[in-house]
Coordinates of C-alpha atoms in Angstrom, one line a residue:
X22 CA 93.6 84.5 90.7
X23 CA 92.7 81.4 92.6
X24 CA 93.7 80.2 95.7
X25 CA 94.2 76.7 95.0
X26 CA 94.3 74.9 91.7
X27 CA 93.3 71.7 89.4
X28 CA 95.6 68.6 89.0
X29 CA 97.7 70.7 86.6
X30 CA 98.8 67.0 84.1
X31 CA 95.4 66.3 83.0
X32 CA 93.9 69.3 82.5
X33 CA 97.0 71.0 80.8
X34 CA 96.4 68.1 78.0
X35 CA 92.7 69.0 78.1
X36 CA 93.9 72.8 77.6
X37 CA 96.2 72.4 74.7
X38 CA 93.5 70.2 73.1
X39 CA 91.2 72.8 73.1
X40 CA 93.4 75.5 71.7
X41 CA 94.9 73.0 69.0
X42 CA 91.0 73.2 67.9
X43 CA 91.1 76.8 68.3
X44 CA 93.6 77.0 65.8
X45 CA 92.6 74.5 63.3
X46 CA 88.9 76.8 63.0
X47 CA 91.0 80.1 63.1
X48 CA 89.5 81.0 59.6
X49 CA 86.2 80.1 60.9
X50 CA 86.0 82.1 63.9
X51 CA 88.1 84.9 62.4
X52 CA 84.5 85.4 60.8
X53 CA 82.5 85.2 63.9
X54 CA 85.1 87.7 65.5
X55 CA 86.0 90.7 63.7
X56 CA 88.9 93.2 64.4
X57 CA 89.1 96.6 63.7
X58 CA 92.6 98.5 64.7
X59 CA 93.1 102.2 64.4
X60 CA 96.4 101.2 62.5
X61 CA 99.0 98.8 62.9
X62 CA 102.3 101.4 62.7
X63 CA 102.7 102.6 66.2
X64 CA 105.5 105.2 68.3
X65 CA 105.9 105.5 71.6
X66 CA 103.3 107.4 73.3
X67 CA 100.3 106.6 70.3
X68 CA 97.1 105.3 71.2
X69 CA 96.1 101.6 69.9
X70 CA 92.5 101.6 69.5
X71 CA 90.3 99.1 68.5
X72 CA 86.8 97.9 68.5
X73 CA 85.9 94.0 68.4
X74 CA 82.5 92.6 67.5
X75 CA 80.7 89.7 67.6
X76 CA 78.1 89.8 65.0
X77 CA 76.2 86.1 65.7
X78 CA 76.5 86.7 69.5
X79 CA 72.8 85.6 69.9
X80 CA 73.5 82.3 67.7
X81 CA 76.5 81.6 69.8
X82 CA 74.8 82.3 73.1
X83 CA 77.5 85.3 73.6
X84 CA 74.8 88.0 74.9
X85 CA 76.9 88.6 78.0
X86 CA 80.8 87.5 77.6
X87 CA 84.6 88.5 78.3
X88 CA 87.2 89.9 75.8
X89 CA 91.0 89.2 76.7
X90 CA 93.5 91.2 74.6
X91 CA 96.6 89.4 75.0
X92 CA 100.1 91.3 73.5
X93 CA 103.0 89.8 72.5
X94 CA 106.3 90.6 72.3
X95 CA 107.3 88.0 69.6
X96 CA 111.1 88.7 70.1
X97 CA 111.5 88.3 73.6
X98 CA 108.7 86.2 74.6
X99 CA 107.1 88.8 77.1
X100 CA 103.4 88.9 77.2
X101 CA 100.8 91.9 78.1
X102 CA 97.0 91.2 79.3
X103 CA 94.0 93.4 79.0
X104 CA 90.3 92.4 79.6
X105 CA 87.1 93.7 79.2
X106 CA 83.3 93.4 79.6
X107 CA 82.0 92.5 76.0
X108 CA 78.2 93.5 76.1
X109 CA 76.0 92.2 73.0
X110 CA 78.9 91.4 71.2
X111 CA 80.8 94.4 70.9
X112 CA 83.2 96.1 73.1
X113 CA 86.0 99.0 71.9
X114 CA 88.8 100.3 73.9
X115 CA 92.2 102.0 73.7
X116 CA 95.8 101.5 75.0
X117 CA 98.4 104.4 75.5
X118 CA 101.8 103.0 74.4
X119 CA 104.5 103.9 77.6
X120 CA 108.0 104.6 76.1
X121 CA 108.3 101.5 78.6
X122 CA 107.2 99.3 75.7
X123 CA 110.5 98.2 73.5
X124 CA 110.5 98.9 69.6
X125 CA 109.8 95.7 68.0
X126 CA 107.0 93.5 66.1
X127 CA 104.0 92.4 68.3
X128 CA 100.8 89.7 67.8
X129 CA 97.9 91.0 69.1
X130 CA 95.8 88.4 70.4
X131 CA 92.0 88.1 70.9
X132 CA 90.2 85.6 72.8
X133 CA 86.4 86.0 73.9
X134 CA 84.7 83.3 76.9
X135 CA 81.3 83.1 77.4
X136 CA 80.0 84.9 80.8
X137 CA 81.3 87.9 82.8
X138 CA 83.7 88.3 85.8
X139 CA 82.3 86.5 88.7
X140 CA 83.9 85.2 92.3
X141 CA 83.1 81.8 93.6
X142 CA 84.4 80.8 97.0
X143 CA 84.2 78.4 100.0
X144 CA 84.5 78.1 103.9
X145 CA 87.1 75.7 104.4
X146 CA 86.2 73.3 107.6
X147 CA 82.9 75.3 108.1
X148 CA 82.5 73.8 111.8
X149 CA 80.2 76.8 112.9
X150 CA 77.8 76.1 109.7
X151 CA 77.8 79.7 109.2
X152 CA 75.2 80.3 106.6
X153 CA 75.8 83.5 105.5
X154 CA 79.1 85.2 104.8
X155 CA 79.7 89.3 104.7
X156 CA 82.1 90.7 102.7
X157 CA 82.9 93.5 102.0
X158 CA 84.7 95.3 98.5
X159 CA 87.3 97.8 97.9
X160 CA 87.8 98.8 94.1
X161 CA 91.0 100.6 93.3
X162 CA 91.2 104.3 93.4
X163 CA 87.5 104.2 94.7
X164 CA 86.3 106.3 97.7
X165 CA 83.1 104.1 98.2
X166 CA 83.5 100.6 99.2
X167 CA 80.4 97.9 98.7
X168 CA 78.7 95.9 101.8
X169 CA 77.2 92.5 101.3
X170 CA 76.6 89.6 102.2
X171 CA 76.5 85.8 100.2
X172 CA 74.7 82.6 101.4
X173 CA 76.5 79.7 102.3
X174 CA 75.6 76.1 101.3
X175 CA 75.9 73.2 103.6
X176 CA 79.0 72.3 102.3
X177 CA 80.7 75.9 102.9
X178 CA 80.7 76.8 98.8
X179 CA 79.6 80.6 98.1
X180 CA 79.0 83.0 95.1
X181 CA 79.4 86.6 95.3
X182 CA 76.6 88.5 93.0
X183 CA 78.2 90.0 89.8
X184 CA 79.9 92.6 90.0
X185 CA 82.0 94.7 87.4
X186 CA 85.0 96.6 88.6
X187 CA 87.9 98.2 87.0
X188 CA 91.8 97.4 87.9
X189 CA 91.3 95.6 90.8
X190 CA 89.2 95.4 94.2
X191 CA 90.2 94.0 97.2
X192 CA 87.7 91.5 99.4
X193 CA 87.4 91.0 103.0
X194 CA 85.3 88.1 104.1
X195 CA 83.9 88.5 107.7
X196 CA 81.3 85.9 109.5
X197 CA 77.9 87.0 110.1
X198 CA 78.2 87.7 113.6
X199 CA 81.0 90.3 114.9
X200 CA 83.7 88.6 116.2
X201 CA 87.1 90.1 118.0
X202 CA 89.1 87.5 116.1
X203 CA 88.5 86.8 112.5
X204 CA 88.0 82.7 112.6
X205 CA 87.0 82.2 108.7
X206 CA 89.4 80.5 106.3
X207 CA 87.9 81.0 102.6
X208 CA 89.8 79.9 99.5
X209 CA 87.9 82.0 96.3
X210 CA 88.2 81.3 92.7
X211 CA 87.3 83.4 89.3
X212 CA 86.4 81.3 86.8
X213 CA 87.7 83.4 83.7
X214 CA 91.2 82.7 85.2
X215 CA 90.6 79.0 87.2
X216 CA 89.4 77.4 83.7
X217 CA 90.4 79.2 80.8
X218 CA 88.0 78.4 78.0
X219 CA 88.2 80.6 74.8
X220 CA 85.1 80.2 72.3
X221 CA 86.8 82.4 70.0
X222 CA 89.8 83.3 68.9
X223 CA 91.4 86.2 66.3
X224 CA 95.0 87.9 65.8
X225 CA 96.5 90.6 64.2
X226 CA 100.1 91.7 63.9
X227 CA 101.3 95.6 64.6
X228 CA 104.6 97.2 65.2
X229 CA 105.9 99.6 67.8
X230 CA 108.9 102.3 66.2
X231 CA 110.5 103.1 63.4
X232 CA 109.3 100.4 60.5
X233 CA 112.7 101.2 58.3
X234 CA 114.9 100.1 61.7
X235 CA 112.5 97.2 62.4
X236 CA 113.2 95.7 58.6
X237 CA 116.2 94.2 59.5
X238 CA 114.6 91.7 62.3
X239 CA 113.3 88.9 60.9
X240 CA 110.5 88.1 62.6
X241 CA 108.1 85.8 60.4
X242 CA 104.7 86.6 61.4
X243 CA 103.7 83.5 59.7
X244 CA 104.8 81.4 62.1
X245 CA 103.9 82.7 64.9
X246 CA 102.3 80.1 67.1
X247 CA 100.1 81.4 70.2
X248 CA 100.4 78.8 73.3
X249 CA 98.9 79.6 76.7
X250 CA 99.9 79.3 80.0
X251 CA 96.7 79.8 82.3
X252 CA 97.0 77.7 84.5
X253 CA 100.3 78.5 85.7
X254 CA 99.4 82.6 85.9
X255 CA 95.4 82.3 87.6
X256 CA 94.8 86.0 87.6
X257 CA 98.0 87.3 90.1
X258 CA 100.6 89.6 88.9
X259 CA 103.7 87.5 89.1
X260 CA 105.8 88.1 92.1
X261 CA 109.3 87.7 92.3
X262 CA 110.7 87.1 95.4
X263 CA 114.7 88.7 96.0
X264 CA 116.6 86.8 99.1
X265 CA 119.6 88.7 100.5
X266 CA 121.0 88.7 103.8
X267 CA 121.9 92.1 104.1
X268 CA 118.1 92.8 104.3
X269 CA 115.7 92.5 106.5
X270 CA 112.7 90.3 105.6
X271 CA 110.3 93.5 106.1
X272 CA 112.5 95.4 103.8
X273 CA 112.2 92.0 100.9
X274 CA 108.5 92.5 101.5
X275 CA 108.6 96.2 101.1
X276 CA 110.6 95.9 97.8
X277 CA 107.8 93.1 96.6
X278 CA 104.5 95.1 97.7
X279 CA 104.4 98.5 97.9
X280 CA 104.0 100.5 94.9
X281 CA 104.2 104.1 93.3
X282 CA 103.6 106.8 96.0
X283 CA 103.5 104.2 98.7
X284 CA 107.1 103.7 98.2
X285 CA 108.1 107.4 99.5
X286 CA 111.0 107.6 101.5
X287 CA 109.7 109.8 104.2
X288 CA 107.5 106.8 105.6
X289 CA 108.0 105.6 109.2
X290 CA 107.7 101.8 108.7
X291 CA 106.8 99.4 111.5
X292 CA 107.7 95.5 111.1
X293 CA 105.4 92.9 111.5
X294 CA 106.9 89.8 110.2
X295 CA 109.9 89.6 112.2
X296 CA 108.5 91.7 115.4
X297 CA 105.5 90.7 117.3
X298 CA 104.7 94.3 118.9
X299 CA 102.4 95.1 116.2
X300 CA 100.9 91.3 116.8
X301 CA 100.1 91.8 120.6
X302 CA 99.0 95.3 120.5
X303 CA 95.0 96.0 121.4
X304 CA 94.8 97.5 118.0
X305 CA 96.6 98.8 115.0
X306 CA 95.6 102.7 116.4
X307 CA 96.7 102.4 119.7
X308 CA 100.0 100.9 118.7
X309 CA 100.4 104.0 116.6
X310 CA 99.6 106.5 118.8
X311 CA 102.9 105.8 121.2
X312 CA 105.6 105.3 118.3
X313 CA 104.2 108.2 116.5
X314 CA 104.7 111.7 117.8
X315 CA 102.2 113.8 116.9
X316 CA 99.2 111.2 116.4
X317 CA 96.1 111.1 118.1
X318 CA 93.6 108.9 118.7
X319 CA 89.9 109.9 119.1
X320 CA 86.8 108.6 119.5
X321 CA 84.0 109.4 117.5
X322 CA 80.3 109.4 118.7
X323 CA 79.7 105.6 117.5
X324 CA 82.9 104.4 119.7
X325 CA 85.2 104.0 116.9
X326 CA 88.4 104.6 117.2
X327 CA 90.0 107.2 115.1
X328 CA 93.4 108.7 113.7
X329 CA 94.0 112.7 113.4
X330 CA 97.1 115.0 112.7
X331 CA 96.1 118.6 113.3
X332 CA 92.5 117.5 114.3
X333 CA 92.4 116.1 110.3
X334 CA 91.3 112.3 110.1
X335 CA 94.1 110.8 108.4
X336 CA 93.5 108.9 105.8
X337 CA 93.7 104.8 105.8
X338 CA 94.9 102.3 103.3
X339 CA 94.7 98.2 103.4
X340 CA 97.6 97.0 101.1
X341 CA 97.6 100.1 99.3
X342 CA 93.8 100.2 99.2
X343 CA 91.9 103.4 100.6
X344 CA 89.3 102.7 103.1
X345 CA 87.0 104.2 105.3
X346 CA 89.0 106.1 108.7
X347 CA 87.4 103.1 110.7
X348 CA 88.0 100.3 108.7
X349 CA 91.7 99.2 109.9
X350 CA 89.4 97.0 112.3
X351 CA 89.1 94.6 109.4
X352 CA 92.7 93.4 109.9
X353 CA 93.3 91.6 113.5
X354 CA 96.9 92.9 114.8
X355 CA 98.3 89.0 113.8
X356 CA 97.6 89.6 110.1
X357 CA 100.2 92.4 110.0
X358 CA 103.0 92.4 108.3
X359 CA 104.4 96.0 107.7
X360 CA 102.4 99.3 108.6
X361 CA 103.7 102.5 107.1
X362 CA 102.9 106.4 108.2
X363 CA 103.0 109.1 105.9
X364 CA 103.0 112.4 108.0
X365 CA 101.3 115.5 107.4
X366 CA 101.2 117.3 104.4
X367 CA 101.6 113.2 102.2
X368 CA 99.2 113.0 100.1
X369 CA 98.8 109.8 98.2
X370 CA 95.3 109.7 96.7
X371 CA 92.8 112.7 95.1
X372 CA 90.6 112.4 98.3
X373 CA 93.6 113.4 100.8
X374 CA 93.4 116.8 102.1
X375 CA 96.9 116.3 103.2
X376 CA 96.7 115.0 106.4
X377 CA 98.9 112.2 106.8
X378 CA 98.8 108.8 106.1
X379 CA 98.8 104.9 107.1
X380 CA 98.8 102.3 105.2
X381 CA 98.3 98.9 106.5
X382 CA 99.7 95.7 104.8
X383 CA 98.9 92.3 105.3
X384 CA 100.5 88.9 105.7
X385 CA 100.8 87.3 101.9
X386 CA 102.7 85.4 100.1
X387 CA 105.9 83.8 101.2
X388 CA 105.6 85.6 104.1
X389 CA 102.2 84.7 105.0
X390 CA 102.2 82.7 109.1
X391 CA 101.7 79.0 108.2
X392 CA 97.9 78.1 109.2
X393 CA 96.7 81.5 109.2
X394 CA 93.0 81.9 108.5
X395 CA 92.9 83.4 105.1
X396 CA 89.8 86.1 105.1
X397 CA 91.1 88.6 102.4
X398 CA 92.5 88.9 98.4
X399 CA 93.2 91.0 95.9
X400 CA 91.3 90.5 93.3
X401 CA 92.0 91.2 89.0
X402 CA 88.9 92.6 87.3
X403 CA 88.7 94.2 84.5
X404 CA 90.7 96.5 82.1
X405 CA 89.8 100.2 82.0
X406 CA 88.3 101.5 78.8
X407 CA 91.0 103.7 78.2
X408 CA 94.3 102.5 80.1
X409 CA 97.8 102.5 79.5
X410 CA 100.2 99.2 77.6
X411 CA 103.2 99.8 79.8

């Protein structure tokens, strides 16, 4: 995930170079990487397990690197991506087959880079010569979030310290100094997505249903060819944007963002593309507490503000990210583009004692405001140990 990319021409050429050369040592590194699958029959609903080593990981200065499992659907050209922390060479891990994935023969590819997940970033226009940048991080389905701050070099470039997360976190870049209006404009970068460079490379072909059905495709495993397409996927899950004049453009962004339980139908929505209400309000709260009946607005003994249903704090989410009850200050009312309340009993997350919901979404995309400051991202990390192919 990378919010701005390479000439794509020249360094495209580079990249098919270097997997042209991954392919001519495939027998080669196919020694230096070993794979070890549980089998290679599969139903729906089996677990693929399998373990992947790296036995001269000191010679090939691997000590701390990055394993990407790539499946492929090598009937319908559809590709899956897993990745994972590969410590001293060796990492193992399994994937739950959904009945979402179709019967058919798939190429299971593995690719190993040299380092771990990190985040690189930059002020853009740094005009205040802030030296220091806070931020702050959200993991998925986390209750804790993590406070920090990174030091800024005279020409506005930053590095977070490493961090590994599962799924995904989302960042929120703040300047050092507390501000009513968040001024930074930060572009951020992963390497392991921005410049793709595989040091090692193995495959192995399974299949998904009933072998006897699947003999009658004629899929020839030998010449399968694996091509890559970094550059043009850096880390976001691909968005797909539907156009129709029967809806509104908060209902498009609805249909493109919000996920799972988030997508309940009991949910009061408020617009903030289209409407600027949300926009000129004194904060996100206080808007709230005269469009929803029922809601109150406290304030705790540090001053914050705070939402309750049935004197229960209700719980708050930043593009479907729980955070702390205060922590809706972290999005200015002009980054807004859809707020949605979940009255008491919702529940979305293990944490919720049933006291309502609200979950705050910002500005992204096609429908981010041309020039806005761009001060948070969702960020891929890593691949849970045990997840789901789906």
């Amino acid at each position: 995930m990378c919010s701005f990319l390479p000439n794509i021409v020249p360094v495209m050429r580079k990249h098919f170079f270097l997997l042209s050369f991954l392919f001519v040592t495939a027998a080669s590194a196919s020694d230096s990487l070993q794979i070890q699958l549980s089998t290679k029959t599969f139903v729906k609903g089996d677990t693929l397990e399998f373990r992947c080593s790296t036995p001269y990981f000191s010679e090939l200065k691997l000590l701390n690197a990055t394993l990407n499992v790539w499946i492929e659907d090598m009937e319908r050209s559809k590709r899956w991506k897993f990745r994972y922390p590969m410590i001293n060479g060796e990492v193992s891990a399994s994937l739950v087959i959904s009945d979402k994935i179709p019967d058919g023969r798939y190429a299971v590819n593995f690719l190993v880079q040299r380092g771990f997940f990190k985040v690189l970033g930059q002020i853009i226009d740094n005009g205040r010569n802030d030296t220091v940048v806070n931020y702050m991080m959200i993991p998925k389905n986390k209750s804790a979030s993590y406070f920090d701050n990174a030091q800024v070099s005279q020409d506005g470039n930053f590095r977070l310290k490493s961090t590994l997360f599962a799924d995904s976190a989302f960042f929120i870049f703040s300047p050092p100094k507390k501000v009513r209006n968040n001024y930074l404009s930060i572009k951020i970068e992963t390497p392991l997505d921005s410049a793709f460079s595989p040091v090692l490379y193995n495959r192995d072909f399974i299949t998904v249903g009933d072998p006897k059905m699947l003999l009658s495709r004629k899929t020839d495993t030998g010449r399968y060819q694996f091509q890559s397409e970094e550059l043009l996927d850096p880390g976001f899950l691909p968005n797909v944007t539907v156009v129709s004049k029967f809806k509104s453009k908060m209902q498009q962004y609805d249909e493109q963002f919000s996920r799972g339980l988030f997508q309940r139908d009991d949910a009061m929505s408020f617009d903030g593309i289209e409407s600027d209400q949300i926009g000129r309000s004194l904060s996100v709260l206080r808007f709230l507490e005269t469009k929803v009946p029922g809601l109150r607005i406290e304030t705790n003994e540090a001053g914050q503000e705070i939402a309750k249903w049935r004197n229960e704090i209700a719980e708050i989410y930043i593009d479907e990210f729980r955070v702390d009850s205060t922590s809706y200050g972290l999005v200015s009312p002009t980054e807004i583009a859809m707020i949605k309340v979940y009255r008491p009993p919702a529940q979305l997350s293990s944490f919720s004692g049933g006291a309502g919901a609200i979950a705050i979404y910002t500005k992204k995309g096609a429908f981010a405001t041309n020039g806005r400051n761009r001060h948070n991202f969702i960020v891929k990390g890593y691949t849970k140990i045990e997840s789901v192919w789906e």
